[in-house]
Amino acid sequence: MGLTEDHPGKLVLSQLVDSVKAISELPECRNVFRKMYGNFVRRIKLLSPLFEELRDSDRELGEEEVEAFESLGEALHSALVLIKSVNQGSKLYQALERDKVIVKFHQMTVNIEAALSLIPYKLFDMSEEVCEQIELVHAQFKRAKERMDSLDSQLERDLVIAVRDKDPDNAIIKRLSENLHLRTINDLKSESLAFHELVIASGGDLGDQFAQMQVLFKKLNDYVVTENPAVDSFERDKNTIKHRSPVIPDDFRCPISLELMKDPVIISTGQTYERSCIQKWLDAGHKTCPKTQQTLLHTAITPNYSLKSLIALWCESNGIELPKKQGNRNKKPGCSVSDCNQASIDSLLEKLAKGSSDEQRAAAGELRLLAKRNADNRVCIADAGAIPLLVELLSSPDPRTQEHAVTALLNLSINESNKGAIVIAGAIPDIVEVLKHGSMEARENAAATLFSLSVVDENKVQIGAAGAIPALIKLLCEGTPRGKKDAATAIFNLSIYQGNKARAVRAGIVTPLMRLLKDAGSGMVDEALAILAILASHQEGKVAIAQADAIPTLVEGIRTGLPRNRENAAAVLWSLCTGDLRQLKLARELGAEAALQELSENGTDRAKRKAGNVLELLQRVEDPAASISLHNSCSLPSTISG
């Protein structure tokens, strides 16, 4: 009778079979590394018969043999992580980072060959065909270990010339388009989004690669748009008949107006809209995404520079003049606007500067209303010099005047240029004081103002340093439902900056977040999970969340939550379980595996990735020997509670 499945040797062999299967099922590589990637996957597939034959035999592996196979298992796991990463993200960035990636491929080959050398496969009672196949694979890895792989020499030359030369030969760009699989407008749009995500993830610090990627992207875009291979036959016929009216790609149209976007912006759901259209939608009080109907986590809008560049290049290539944005700053100082004229604004500012307390209160209240009504008012009020005067009134002893002043600044900050003027006027410390000591309405609007200002990255640092985060946490605990939402969105946005993550954790953010997460009636589950997901990427946040006994709540959220919440719960769970055997075991005991399996099949793209990552960790913990290995490689302190 064969050995039981829980024998260490059988477990490690089953795990190796699964690893080979996982590598074999990866999608085809569609970038410059497809040859290296394909060769590696092909070699790994040939190892499967060895593992399967030994797993199904009656032979018991010795301790040293088990250790040798475990070593190979670790090498294959690292290889899986590498080749997954090589096949994801920006293709241009991968190409420009080719030397580093090639070194990683070589190290991966060295590690696997070393692990194969420890396995005495010639002593195993295997079929002659399997023996020959394993000897062949091992010989291939030995040969590959002796030399560093390289890209095709023509491809190397094409990349160098395309970056270096201002106007490279069209044949070079054509070859790059083919080799990088950037052949259609849809391919370029995907690359644009990957580029955008890369810039955000790196904090904009890509060094020389950023400029080189832009150069390559423009040249490839010019070529693809000229060739226009993405249009279907119907569109191609139309273009042939009437070249003067090129078909606007759907991805370049605003989902609201269906017009070509000139100022595309991204909202919290990841959808892109024309700025003016989505701003009208938000100003009307809507809290959902027009396209997906998902509830918005926050109402901040972020410029989609990559798509804007792509649209501009398309317009240039098709002889279309992209409409210029109508800049309000071009208005003359005395211009009329819909609700007021310059004389009335000047009169209000005079009262702010020199009026009695009652006059200041009334003037601040009127400016608050005018700034709320429309964009023109916000520009004219700021141009007239209202911002420094309103900042002074933040220190007013009159609570109502203080409320009007901070709310007027909130409304003015909707305009991007006004954000900078408010910060330059020294408003941040005074807004934080209002957040700490003002009336409840003033505190709520102060939180919303800080959120609005924090959309600009450099302001995140200044707001955190001014002591805003403990005050925001206090508002999160004791504010009205609206106040809690304002506090949560501000904390989320500030925590994008790494230093503010630590500030939030040290100020005790995790406890109230867990309380909100467990209270479905609070209406704050979305916000709590989103903040936890961003804090879990920081070591102190990870430790604090683990100590708050978060695993049961997270598993339940993955099982029963809304799509975005399940995604964030999986992200937090992955952070907690990475490198922590106790958290992994607890998650498994609570039935996380079934919930994650379902999420990996039916969740959002990000949720599927996170669920897959946790499932890989859970599969490793099934094997006692692998668990010991995982525990020994743990980089976290053992004081983290499970």
mmCIF file of N, CA and C in Angstrom, residues 390-391 393-395 402 405-406 409 422-423 426-439 442-451 453-454 459-475 490 494 500 503:
data_model
loop_
_atom_site.group_PDB
_atom_site.id
_atom_site.type_symbol
_atom_site.label_atom_id
_atom_site.label_comp_id
_atom_site.label_asym_id
_atom_site.label_seq_id
_atom_site.Cartn_x
_atom_site.Cartn_y
_atom_site.Cartn_z
ATOM 1 N N LEU A 390 -9.732 85.643 5.001
ATOM 2 C CA LEU A 390 -10.480 84.518 5.566
ATOM 3 C C LEU A 390 -9.600 83.691 6.501
ATOM 4 N N VAL A 391 -8.326 83.526 6.147
ATOM 5 C CA VAL A 391 -7.403 82.784 7.014
ATOM 6 C C VAL A 391 -7.273 83.483 8.366
ATOM 7 N N LEU A 393 -9.536 85.157 9.869
ATOM 8 C CA LEU A 393 -10.775 84.943 10.627
ATOM 9 C C LEU A 393 -10.885 83.530 11.200
ATOM 10 N N LEU A 394 -10.001 82.622 10.793
ATOM 11 C CA LEU A 394 -10.013 81.283 11.402
ATOM 12 C C LEU A 394 -9.701 81.360 12.894
ATOM 13 N N SER A 395 -9.036 82.431 13.320
ATOM 14 C CA SER A 395 -8.697 82.618 14.736
ATOM 15 C C SER A 395 -9.718 83.497 15.454
ATOM 16 N N GLN A 402 -15.969 81.878 12.607
ATOM 17 C CA GLN A 402 -14.978 80.832 12.337
ATOM 18 C C GLN A 402 -15.548 79.775 11.390
ATOM 19 N N ALA A 405 -15.716 81.210 7.865
ATOM 20 C CA ALA A 405 -14.391 81.375 7.264
ATOM 21 C C ALA A 405 -13.843 80.039 6.768
ATOM 22 N N VAL A 406 -13.909 79.017 7.606
ATOM 23 C CA VAL A 406 -13.347 77.728 7.197
ATOM 24 C C VAL A 406 -14.163 77.113 6.070
ATOM 25 N N LEU A 409 -13.283 78.863 2.801
ATOM 26 C CA LEU A 409 -12.013 78.331 2.300
ATOM 27 C C LEU A 409 -12.206 76.946 1.681
ATOM 28 N N ILE A 422 -4.256 79.104 -0.702
ATOM 29 C CA ILE A 422 -4.665 78.886 0.691
ATOM 30 C C ILE A 422 -3.477 78.424 1.531
ATOM 31 N N VAL A 423 -2.677 77.515 0.982
ATOM 32 C CA VAL A 423 -1.504 77.021 1.714
ATOM 33 C C VAL A 423 -0.468 78.135 1.878
ATOM 34 N N GLY A 426 -0.700 80.463 4.700
ATOM 35 C CA GLY A 426 -0.429 79.929 6.037
ATOM 36 C C GLY A 426 -1.653 79.366 6.735
ATOM 37 N N ALA A 427 -2.600 78.836 5.948
ATOM 38 C CA ALA A 427 -3.876 78.420 6.520
ATOM 39 C C ALA A 427 -3.816 77.096 7.277
ATOM 40 N N ILE A 428 -2.894 76.215 6.921
ATOM 41 C CA ILE A 428 -2.965 74.846 7.450
ATOM 42 C C ILE A 428 -2.937 74.792 8.983
ATOM 43 N N PRO A 429 -1.996 75.452 9.674
ATOM 44 C CA PRO A 429 -2.019 75.383 11.149
ATOM 45 C C PRO A 429 -3.320 75.914 11.746
ATOM 46 N N ASP A 430 -3.879 76.981 11.154
ATOM 47 C CA ASP A 430 -5.131 77.543 11.677
ATOM 48 C C ASP A 430 -6.317 76.613 11.418
ATOM 49 N N ILE A 431 -6.325 75.959 10.259
ATOM 50 C CA ILE A 431 -7.405 74.997 9.975
ATOM 51 C C ILE A 431 -7.335 73.832 10.963
ATOM 52 N N VAL A 432 -6.124 73.390 11.281
ATOM 53 C CA VAL A 432 -5.962 72.307 12.265
ATOM 54 C C VAL A 432 -6.471 72.749 13.637
ATOM 55 N N GLU A 433 -6.227 73.998 14.009
ATOM 56 C CA GLU A 433 -6.757 74.515 15.286
ATOM 57 C C GLU A 433 -8.277 74.497 15.301
ATOM 58 N N VAL A 434 -8.894 74.889 14.183
ATOM 59 C CA VAL A 434 -10.365 74.821 14.088
ATOM 60 C C VAL A 434 -10.819 73.376 14.216
ATOM 61 N N LEU A 435 -10.100 72.463 13.583
ATOM 62 C CA LEU A 435 -10.423 71.035 13.660
ATOM 63 C C LEU A 435 -10.368 70.537 15.106
ATOM 64 N N LYS A 436 -9.457 71.083 15.886
ATOM 65 C CA LYS A 436 -9.305 70.644 17.280
ATOM 66 C C LYS A 436 -10.329 71.280 18.217
ATOM 67 N N HIS A 437 -10.607 72.591 18.014
ATOM 68 C CA HIS A 437 -11.332 73.327 19.049
ATOM 69 C C HIS A 437 -12.601 74.017 18.579
ATOM 70 N N GLY A 438 -12.937 73.944 17.301
ATOM 71 C CA GLY A 438 -14.106 74.655 16.805
ATOM 72 C C GLY A 438 -15.409 73.950 17.141
ATOM 73 N N SER A 439 -16.516 74.550 16.677
ATOM 74 C CA SER A 439 -17.818 73.898 16.810
ATOM 75 C C SER A 439 -17.825 72.637 15.958
ATOM 76 N N ALA A 442 -17.842 73.475 12.302
ATOM 77 C CA ALA A 442 -16.543 74.015 11.886
ATOM 78 C C ALA A 442 -15.507 72.899 11.804
ATOM 79 N N ARG A 443 -15.533 71.964 12.760
ATOM 80 C CA ARG A 443 -14.576 70.854 12.747
ATOM 81 C C ARG A 443 -14.788 69.980 11.512
ATOM 82 N N GLU A 444 -16.046 69.708 11.192
ATOM 83 C CA GLU A 444 -16.335 68.878 10.026
ATOM 84 C C GLU A 444 -15.859 69.542 8.741
ATOM 85 N N ASN A 445 -16.116 70.841 8.613
ATOM 86 C CA ASN A 445 -15.697 71.542 7.401
ATOM 87 C C ASN A 445 -14.185 71.744 7.357
ATOM 88 N N ALA A 446 -13.559 71.844 8.537
ATOM 89 C CA ALA A 446 -12.092 71.902 8.576
ATOM 90 C C ALA A 446 -11.503 70.588 8.060
ATOM 91 N N ALA A 447 -12.108 69.455 8.463
ATOM 92 C CA ALA A 447 -11.647 68.144 7.978
ATOM 93 C C ALA A 447 -11.798 68.052 6.461
ATOM 94 N N ALA A 448 -12.950 68.523 5.956
ATOM 95 C CA ALA A 448 -13.175 68.478 4.507
ATOM 96 C C ALA A 448 -12.177 69.380 3.772
ATOM 97 N N THR A 449 -11.836 70.522 4.376
ATOM 98 C CA THR A 449 -10.861 71.432 3.753
ATOM 99 C C THR A 449 -9.480 70.788 3.700
ATOM 100 N N LEU A 450 -9.088 70.137 4.785
ATOM 101 C CA LEU A 450 -7.788 69.463 4.799
ATOM 102 C C LEU A 450 -7.741 68.351 3.750
ATOM 103 N N PHE A 451 -8.862 67.643 3.603
ATOM 104 C CA PHE A 451 -8.906 66.618 2.561
ATOM 105 C C PHE A 451 -8.705 67.251 1.182
ATOM 106 N N LEU A 453 -7.232 70.045 0.374
ATOM 107 C CA LEU A 453 -5.854 70.516 0.201
ATOM 108 C C LEU A 453 -4.885 69.351 0.036
ATOM 109 N N SER A 454 -5.195 68.225 0.670
ATOM 110 C CA SER A 454 -4.266 67.087 0.646
ATOM 111 C C SER A 454 -4.224 66.384 -0.695
ATOM 112 N N ASN A 459 1.264 68.892 0.112
ATOM 113 C CA ASN A 459 0.473 69.358 1.252
ATOM 114 C C ASN A 459 0.236 68.250 2.274
ATOM 115 N N LYS A 460 0.286 66.992 1.831
ATOM 116 C CA LYS A 460 0.085 65.872 2.753
ATOM 117 C C LYS A 460 1.116 65.915 3.885
ATOM 118 N N VAL A 461 2.344 66.224 3.531
ATOM 119 C CA VAL A 461 3.421 66.268 4.521
ATOM 120 C C VAL A 461 3.165 67.385 5.526
ATOM 121 N N GLN A 462 2.829 68.563 5.021
ATOM 122 C CA GLN A 462 2.627 69.730 5.883
ATOM 123 C C GLN A 462 1.428 69.540 6.808
ATOM 124 N N ILE A 463 0.352 68.975 6.295
ATOM 125 C CA ILE A 463 -0.855 68.763 7.105
ATOM 126 C C ILE A 463 -0.574 67.751 8.213
ATOM 127 N N GLY A 464 0.126 66.673 7.869
ATOM 128 C CA GLY A 464 0.469 65.683 8.890
ATOM 129 C C GLY A 464 1.356 66.261 9.969
ATOM 130 N N ALA A 465 2.347 67.056 9.554
ATOM 131 C CA ALA A 465 3.280 67.655 10.512
ATOM 132 C C ALA A 465 2.598 68.679 11.420
ATOM 133 N N ALA A 466 1.477 69.258 10.960
ATOM 134 C CA ALA A 466 0.770 70.269 11.751
ATOM 135 C C ALA A 466 -0.102 69.657 12.843
ATOM 136 N N GLY A 467 -0.131 68.337 12.936
ATOM 137 C CA GLY A 467 -0.889 67.681 14.008
ATOM 138 C C GLY A 467 -2.338 67.402 13.679
ATOM 139 N N ALA A 468 -2.655 67.307 12.381
ATOM 140 C CA ALA A 468 -4.054 67.121 11.997
ATOM 141 C C ALA A 468 -4.574 65.716 12.292
ATOM 142 N N ILE A 469 -3.708 64.722 12.225
ATOM 143 C CA ILE A 469 -4.206 63.336 12.252
ATOM 144 C C ILE A 469 -4.862 62.957 13.581
ATOM 145 N N PRO A 470 -4.272 63.261 14.764
ATOM 146 C CA PRO A 470 -4.988 62.942 16.008
ATOM 147 C C PRO A 470 -6.354 63.629 16.098
ATOM 148 N N ALA A 471 -6.438 64.874 15.608
ATOM 149 C CA ALA A 471 -7.717 65.587 15.642
ATOM 150 C C ALA A 471 -8.725 64.952 14.689
ATOM 151 N N LEU A 472 -8.263 64.482 13.564
ATOM 152 C CA LEU A 472 -9.153 63.793 12.626
ATOM 153 C C LEU A 472 -9.656 62.478 13.217
ATOM 154 N N ILE A 473 -8.784 61.781 13.919
ATOM 155 C CA ILE A 473 -9.198 60.523 14.558
ATOM 156 C C ILE A 473 -10.258 60.799 15.623
ATOM 157 N N LYS A 474 -10.087 61.872 16.360
ATOM 158 C CA LYS A 474 -11.084 62.247 17.371
ATOM 159 C C LYS A 474 -12.433 62.535 16.724
ATOM 160 N N LEU A 475 -12.408 63.253 15.585
ATOM 161 C CA LEU A 475 -13.652 63.531 14.861
ATOM 162 C C LEU A 475 -14.253 62.239 14.315
ATOM 163 N N ALA A 490 -10.278 62.313 4.773
ATOM 164 C CA ALA A 490 -9.042 63.077 4.987
ATOM 165 C C ALA A 490 -7.919 62.164 5.464
ATOM 166 N N LEU A 494 -4.410 61.498 3.464
ATOM 167 C CA LEU A 494 -3.143 61.851 4.112
ATOM 168 C C LEU A 494 -2.245 60.629 4.254
ATOM 169 N N ASN A 500 2.782 59.743 7.225
ATOM 170 C CA ASN A 500 1.489 59.912 7.898
ATOM 171 C C ASN A 500 0.874 58.580 8.308
ATOM 172 N N ARG A 503 2.131 58.172 11.743
ATOM 173 C CA ARG A 503 1.455 59.121 12.636
ATOM 174 C C ARG A 503 0.064 58.607 13.011
#
